[in-house]
PDB file of C-alpha atoms in Angstrom:
ATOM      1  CA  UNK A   1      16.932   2.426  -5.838  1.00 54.00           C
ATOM      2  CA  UNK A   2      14.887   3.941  -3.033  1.00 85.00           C
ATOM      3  CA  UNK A   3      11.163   2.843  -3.425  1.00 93.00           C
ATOM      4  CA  UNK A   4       8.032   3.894  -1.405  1.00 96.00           C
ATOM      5  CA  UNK A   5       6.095   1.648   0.736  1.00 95.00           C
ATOM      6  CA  UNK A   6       3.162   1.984  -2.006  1.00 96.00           C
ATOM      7  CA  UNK A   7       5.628   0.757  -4.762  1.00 97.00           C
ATOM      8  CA  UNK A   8       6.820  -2.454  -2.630  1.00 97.00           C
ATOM      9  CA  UNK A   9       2.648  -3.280  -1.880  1.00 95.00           C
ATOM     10  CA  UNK A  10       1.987  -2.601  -5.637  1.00 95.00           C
ATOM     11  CA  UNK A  11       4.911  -4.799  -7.005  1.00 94.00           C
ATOM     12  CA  UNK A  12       4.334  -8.048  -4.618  1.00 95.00           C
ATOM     13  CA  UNK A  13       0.681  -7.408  -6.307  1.00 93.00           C
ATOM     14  CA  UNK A  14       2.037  -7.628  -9.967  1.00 92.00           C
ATOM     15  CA  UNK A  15       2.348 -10.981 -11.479  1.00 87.00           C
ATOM     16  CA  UNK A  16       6.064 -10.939 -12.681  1.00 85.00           C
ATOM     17  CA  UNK A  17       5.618 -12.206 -16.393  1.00 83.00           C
ATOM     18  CA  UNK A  18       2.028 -11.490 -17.195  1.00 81.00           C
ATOM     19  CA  UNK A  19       1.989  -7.866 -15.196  1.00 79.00           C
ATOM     20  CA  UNK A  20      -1.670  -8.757 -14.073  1.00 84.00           C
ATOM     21  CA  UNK A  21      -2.956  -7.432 -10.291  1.00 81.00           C
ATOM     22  CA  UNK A  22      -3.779 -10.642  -8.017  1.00 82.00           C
ATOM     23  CA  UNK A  23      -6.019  -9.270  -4.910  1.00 81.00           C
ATOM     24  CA  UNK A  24      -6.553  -6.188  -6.754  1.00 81.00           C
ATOM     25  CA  UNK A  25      -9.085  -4.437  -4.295  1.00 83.00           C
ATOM     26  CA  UNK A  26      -6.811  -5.027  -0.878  1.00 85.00           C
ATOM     27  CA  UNK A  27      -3.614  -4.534  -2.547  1.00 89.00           C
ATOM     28  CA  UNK A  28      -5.531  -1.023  -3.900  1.00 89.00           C
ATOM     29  CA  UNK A  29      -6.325  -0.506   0.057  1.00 87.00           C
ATOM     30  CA  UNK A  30      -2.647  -1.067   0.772  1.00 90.00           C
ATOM     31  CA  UNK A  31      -1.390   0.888  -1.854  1.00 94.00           C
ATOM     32  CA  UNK A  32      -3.055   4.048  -0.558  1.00 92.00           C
ATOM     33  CA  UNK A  33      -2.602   3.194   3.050  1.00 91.00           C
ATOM     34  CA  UNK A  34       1.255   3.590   1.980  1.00 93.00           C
ATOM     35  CA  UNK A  35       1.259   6.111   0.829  1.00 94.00           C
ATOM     36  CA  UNK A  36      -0.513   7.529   3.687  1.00 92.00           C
ATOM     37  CA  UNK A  37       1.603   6.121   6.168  1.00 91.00           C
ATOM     38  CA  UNK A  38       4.490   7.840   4.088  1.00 92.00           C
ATOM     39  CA  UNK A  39       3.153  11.068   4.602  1.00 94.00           C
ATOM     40  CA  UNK A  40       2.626  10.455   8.471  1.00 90.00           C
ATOM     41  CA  UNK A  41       6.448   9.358   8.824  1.00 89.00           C
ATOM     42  CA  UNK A  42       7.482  12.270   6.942  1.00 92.00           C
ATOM     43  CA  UNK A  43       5.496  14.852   9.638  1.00 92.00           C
ATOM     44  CA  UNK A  44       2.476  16.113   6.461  1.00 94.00           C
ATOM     45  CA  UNK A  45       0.033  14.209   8.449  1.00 92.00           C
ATOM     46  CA  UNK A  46      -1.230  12.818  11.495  1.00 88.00           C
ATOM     47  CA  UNK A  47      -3.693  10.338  12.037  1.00 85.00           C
ATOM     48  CA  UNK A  48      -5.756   9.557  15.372  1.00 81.00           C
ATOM     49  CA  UNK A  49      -9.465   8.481  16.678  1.00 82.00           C
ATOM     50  CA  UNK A  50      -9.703   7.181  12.823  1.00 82.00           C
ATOM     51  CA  UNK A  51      -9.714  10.464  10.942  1.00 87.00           C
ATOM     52  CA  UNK A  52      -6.595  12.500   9.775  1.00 89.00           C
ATOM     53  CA  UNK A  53      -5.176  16.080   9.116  1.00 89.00           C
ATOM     54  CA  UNK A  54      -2.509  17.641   7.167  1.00 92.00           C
ATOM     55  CA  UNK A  55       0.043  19.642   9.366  1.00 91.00           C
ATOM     56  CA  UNK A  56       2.556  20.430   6.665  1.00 94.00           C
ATOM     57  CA  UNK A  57       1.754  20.861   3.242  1.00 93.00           C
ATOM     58  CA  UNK A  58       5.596  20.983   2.181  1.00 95.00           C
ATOM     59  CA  UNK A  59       6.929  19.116  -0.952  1.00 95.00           C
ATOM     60  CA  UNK A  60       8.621  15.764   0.438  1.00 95.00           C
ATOM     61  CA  UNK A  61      10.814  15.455  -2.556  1.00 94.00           C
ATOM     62  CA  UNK A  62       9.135  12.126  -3.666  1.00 95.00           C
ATOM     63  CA  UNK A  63       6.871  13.102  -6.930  1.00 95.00           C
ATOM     64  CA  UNK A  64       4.460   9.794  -5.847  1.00 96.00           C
ATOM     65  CA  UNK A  65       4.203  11.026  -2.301  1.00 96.00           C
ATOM     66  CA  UNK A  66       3.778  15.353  -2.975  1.00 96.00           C
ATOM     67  CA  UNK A  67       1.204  14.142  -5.789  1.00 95.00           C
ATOM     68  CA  UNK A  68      -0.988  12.747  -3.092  1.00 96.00           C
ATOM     69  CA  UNK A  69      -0.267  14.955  -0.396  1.00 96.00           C
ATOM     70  CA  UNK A  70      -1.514  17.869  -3.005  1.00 95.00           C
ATOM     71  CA  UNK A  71      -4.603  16.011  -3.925  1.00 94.00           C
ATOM     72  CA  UNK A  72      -5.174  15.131   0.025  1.00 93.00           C
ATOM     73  CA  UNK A  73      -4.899  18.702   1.376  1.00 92.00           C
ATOM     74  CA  UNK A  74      -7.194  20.111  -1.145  1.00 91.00           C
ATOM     75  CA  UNK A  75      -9.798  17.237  -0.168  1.00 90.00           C
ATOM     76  CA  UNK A  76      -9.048  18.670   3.738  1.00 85.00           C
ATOM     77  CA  UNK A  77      -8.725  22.456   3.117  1.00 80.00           C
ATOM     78  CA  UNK A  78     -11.914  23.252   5.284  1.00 71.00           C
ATOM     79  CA  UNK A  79      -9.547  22.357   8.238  1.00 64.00           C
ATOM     80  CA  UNK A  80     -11.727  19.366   9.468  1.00 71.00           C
ATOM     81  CA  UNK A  81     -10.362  16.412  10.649  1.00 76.00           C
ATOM     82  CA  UNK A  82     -11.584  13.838   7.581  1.00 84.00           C
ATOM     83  CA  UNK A  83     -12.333   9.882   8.170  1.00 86.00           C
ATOM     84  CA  UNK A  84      -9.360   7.895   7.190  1.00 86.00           C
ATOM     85  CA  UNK A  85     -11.533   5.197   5.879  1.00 86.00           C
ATOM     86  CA  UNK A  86     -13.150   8.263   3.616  1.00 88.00           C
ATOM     87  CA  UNK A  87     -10.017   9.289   2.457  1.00 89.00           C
ATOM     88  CA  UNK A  88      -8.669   5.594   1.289  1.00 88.00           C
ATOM     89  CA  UNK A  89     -12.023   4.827  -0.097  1.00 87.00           C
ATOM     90  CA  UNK A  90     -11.582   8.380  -2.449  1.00 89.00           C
ATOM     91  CA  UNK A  91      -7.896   7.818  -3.063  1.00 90.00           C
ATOM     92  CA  UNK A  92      -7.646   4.421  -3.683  1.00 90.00           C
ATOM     93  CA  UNK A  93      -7.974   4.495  -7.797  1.00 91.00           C
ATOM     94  CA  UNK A  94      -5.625   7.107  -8.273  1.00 93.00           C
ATOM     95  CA  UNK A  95      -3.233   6.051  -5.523  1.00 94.00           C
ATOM     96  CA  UNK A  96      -2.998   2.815  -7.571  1.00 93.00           C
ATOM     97  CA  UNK A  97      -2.676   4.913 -11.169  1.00 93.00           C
ATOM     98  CA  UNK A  98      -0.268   7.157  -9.855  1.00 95.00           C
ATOM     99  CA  UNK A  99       2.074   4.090  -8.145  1.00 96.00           C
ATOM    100  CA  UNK A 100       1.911   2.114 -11.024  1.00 95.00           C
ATOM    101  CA  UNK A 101       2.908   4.983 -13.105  1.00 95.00           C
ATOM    102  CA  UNK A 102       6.193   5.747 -10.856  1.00 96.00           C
ATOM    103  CA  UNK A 103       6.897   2.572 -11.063  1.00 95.00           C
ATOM    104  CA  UNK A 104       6.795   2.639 -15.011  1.00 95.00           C
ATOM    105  CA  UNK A 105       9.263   6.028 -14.778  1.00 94.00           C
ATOM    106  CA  UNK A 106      11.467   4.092 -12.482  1.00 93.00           C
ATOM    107  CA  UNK A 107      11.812   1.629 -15.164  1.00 94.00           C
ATOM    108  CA  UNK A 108      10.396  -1.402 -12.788  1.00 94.00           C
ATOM    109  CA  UNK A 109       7.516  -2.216 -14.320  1.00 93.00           C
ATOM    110  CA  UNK A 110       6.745  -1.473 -18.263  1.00 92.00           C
ATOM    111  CA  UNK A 111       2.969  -0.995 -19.668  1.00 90.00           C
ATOM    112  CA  UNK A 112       1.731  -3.112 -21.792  1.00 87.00           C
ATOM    113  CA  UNK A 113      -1.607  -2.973 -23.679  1.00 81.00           C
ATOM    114  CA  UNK A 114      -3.903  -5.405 -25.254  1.00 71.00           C
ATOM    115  CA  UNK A 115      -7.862  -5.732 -25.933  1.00 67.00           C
ATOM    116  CA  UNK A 116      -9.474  -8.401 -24.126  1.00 62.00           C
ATOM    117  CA  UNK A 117     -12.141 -10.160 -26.469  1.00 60.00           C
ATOM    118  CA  UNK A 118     -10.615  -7.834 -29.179  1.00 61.00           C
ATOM    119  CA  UNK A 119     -12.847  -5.145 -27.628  1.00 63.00           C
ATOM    120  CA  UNK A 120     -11.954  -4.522 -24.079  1.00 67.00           C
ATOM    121  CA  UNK A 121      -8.703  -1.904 -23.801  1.00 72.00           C
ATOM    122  CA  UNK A 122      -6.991  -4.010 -20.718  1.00 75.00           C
ATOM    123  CA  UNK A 123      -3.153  -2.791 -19.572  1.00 83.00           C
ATOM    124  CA  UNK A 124      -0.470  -4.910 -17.821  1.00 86.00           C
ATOM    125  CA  UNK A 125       2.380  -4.201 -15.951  1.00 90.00           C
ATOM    126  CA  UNK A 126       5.440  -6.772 -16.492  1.00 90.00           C
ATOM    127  CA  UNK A 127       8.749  -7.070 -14.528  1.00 91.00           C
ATOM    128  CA  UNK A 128      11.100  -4.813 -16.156  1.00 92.00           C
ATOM    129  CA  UNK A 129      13.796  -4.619 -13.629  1.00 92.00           C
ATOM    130  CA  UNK A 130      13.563  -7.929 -11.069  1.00 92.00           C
ATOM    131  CA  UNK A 131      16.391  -6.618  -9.019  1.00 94.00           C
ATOM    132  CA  UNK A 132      13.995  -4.556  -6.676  1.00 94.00           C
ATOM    133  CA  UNK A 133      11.410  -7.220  -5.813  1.00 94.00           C
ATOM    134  CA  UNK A 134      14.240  -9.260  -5.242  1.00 95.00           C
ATOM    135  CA  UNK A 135      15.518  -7.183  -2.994  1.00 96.00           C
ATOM    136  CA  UNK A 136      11.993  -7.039  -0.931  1.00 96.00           C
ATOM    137  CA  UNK A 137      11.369 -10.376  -0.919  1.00 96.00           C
ATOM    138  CA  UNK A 138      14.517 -11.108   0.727  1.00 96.00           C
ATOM    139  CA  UNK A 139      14.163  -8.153   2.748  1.00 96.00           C
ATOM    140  CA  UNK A 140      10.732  -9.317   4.115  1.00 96.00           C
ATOM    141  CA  UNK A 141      12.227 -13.355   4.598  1.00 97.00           C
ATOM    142  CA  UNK A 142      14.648 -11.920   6.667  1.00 96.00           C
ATOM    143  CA  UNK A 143      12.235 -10.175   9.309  1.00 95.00           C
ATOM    144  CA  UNK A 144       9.343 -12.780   9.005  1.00 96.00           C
ATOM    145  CA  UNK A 145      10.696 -16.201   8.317  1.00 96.00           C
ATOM    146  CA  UNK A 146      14.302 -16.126   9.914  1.00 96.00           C
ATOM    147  CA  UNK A 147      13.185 -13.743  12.498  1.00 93.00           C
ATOM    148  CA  UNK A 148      15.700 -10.833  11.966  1.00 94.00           C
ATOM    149  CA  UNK A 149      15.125  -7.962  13.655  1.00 91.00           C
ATOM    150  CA  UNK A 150      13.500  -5.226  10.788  1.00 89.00           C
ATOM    151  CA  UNK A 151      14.079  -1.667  10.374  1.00 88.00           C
ATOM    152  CA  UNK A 152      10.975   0.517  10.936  1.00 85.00           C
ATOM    153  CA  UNK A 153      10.112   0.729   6.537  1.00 88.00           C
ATOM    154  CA  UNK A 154      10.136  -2.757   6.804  1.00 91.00           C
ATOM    155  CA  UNK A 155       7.594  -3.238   9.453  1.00 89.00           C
ATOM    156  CA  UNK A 156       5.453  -0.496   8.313  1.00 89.00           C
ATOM    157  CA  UNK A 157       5.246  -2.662   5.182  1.00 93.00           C
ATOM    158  CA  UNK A 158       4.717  -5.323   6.969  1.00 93.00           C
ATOM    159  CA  UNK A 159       2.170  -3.997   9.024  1.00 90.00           C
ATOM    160  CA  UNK A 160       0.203  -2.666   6.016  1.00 90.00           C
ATOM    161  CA  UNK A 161       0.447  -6.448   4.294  1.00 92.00           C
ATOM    162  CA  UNK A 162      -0.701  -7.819   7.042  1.00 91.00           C
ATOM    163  CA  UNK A 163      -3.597  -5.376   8.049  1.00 86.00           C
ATOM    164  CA  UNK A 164      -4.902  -5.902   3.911  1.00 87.00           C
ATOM    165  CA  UNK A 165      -4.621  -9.537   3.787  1.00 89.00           C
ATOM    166  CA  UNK A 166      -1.582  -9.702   1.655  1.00 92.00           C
ATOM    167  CA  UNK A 167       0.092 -12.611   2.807  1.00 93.00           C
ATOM    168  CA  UNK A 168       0.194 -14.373   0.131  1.00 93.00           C
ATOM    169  CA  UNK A 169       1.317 -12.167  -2.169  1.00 93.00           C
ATOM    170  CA  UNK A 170       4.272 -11.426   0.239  1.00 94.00           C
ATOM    171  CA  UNK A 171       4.847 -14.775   0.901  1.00 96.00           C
ATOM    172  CA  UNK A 172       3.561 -17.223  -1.886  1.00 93.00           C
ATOM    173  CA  UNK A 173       5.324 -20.425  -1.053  1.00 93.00           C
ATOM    174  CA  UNK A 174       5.139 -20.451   2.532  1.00 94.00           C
ATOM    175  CA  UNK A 175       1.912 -21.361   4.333  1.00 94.00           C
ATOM    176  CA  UNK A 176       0.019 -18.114   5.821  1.00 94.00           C
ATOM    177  CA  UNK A 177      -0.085 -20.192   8.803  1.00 93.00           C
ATOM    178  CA  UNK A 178       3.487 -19.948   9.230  1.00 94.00           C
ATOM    179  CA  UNK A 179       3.681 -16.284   8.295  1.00 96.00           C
ATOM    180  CA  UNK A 180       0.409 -14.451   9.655  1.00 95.00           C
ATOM    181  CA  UNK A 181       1.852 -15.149  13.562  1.00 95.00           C
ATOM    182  CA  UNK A 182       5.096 -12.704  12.771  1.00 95.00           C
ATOM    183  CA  UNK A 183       3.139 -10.261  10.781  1.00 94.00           C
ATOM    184  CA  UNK A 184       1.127  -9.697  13.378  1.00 92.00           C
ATOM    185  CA  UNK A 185       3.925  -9.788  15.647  1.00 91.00           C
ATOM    186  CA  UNK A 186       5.950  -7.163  13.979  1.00 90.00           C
ATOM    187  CA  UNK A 187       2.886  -4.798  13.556  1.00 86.00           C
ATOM    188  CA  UNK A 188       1.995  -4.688  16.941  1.00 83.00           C
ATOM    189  CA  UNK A 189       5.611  -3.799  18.061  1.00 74.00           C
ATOM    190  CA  UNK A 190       7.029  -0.658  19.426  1.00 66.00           C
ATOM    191  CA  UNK A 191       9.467   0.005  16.579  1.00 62.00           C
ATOM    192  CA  UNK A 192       7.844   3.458  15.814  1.00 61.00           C
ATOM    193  CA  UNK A 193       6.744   6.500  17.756  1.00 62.00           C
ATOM    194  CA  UNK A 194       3.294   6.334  19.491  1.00 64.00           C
ATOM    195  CA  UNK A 195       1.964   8.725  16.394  1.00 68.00           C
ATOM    196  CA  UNK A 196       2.664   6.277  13.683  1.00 75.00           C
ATOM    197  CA  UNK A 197       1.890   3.134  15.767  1.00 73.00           C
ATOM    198  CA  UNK A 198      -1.552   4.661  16.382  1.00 74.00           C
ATOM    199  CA  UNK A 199      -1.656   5.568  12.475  1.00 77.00           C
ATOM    200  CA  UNK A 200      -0.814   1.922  11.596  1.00 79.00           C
ATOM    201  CA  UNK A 201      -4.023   0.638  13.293  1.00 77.00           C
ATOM    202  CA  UNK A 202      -6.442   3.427  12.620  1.00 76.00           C
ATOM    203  CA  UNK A 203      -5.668   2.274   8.974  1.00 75.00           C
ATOM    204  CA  UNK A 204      -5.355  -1.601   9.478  1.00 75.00           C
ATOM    205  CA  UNK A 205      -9.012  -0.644  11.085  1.00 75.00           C
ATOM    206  CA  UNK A 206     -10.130   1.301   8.436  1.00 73.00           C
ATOM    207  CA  UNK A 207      -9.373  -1.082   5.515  1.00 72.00           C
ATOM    208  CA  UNK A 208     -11.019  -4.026   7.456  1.00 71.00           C
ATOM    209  CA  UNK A 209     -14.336  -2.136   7.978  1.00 69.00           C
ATOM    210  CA  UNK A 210     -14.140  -1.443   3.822  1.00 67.00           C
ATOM    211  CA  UNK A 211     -13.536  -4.250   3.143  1.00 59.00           C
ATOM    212  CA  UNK A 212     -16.509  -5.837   5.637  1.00 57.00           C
ATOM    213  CA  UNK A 213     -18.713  -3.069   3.795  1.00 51.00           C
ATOM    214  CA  UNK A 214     -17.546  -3.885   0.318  1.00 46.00           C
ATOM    215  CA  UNK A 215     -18.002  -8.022   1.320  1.00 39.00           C
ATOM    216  CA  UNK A 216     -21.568  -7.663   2.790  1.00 38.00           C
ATOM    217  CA  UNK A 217     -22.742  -5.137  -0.085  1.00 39.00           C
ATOM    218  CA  UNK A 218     -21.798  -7.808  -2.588  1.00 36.00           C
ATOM    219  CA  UNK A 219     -23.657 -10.429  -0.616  1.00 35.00           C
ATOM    220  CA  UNK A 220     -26.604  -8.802  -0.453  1.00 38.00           C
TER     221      UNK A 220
END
């Protein structure tokens, strides 16, 4: 089963039995920035100087990924070149609603709904089908703890975990420590054209200054 990069993110974020989102608010970051990477390495957008632009508005063939491209050139149709860090912050909700709901139509994930308190409507997503994190986890082992070589999904992934935070929820039982070195390692590499190298860290960029806003705003 072929999965986006959004999907992967979103599913290390699930707990496996309860379906509850650990790190919601980076994974949510992540999430989008997948998706938005997706669209980059399919040739819909590019991404430079921090702000992007759709250059193809074609159907990719992925309903997650034409969903968002839709949604994204409408948001762009004045022609401008928008802020990347704008875009995630608008997107970020419904990049989340819409992964989580592929993922529930893949049959991955099921939805499950209770009331918290009796009153509050609260929704889970539990493990349907283990066979594709299993697959990932082993996936992202391979390139990060036993230093195999990855393929270029793989270290976008990576690159996006690593630019949110995500290392534990890639890697819960190994110290970040050991991990965060190889992350960075792999992100920084030349595995992909200049284009979606320089996409990578206008995003890794973007999600740290959110994330510095959204940490200083609570603060204060």
């Amino acid at each position: 089963m072929d999965v986006t990069l959004a999907e992967e993110i979103m599913l290390l974020s699930l707990d496996d039995e309860s379906g509850a989102a650990r790190e919601r608010q980076a994974a949510g970051w992540a999430v989008a920035g997948g998706i938005l990477l997706e669209l980059v390495m399919a040739g819909r957008v590019t991404v430079a100087d921090g702000r992007l632009e759709v250059t193809q508005t074609s159907p990719t063939g992925v309903a997650l990924l034409d969903g968002r491209l839709e949604q994204l050139a409408s948001w762009a149709k004045d022609g401008r070149r928008r802020k990347v860090s704008d875009w995630l912050t608008k997107d970020q909700p419904k990049a989340v609603a819409a992964t989580v709901e592929s993922l529930c139509a893949r049959g991955v994930v099921i939805e499950e709904r209770h009331r918290a308190l009796g009153v509050f409507p609260v929704r889970r997503y539990p493990e349907a089908d283990g066979s594709v994190e299993r697959e990932l986890r082993a996936r992202l082992a391979s390139a990060v703890v036993d230093g195999a070589d990855p393929d270029d999904r793989t270290s976008g992934l990576v690159a996006l975990l690593h630019g949110a935070g995500l290392h534990r929820q890639a890697f819960p039982d190994v110290p970040r420590k050991q991990v965060e070195p190889r992350m960075a390692e792999i992100a920084e590499g030349h595995w992909a054209g200049a284009g979606v190298r320089d996409a990578i860290r206008n995003m890794q960029a973007a999600m740290a200054a959110i994330t510095t806003a959204v940490v200083v705003t609570t603060v204060i």
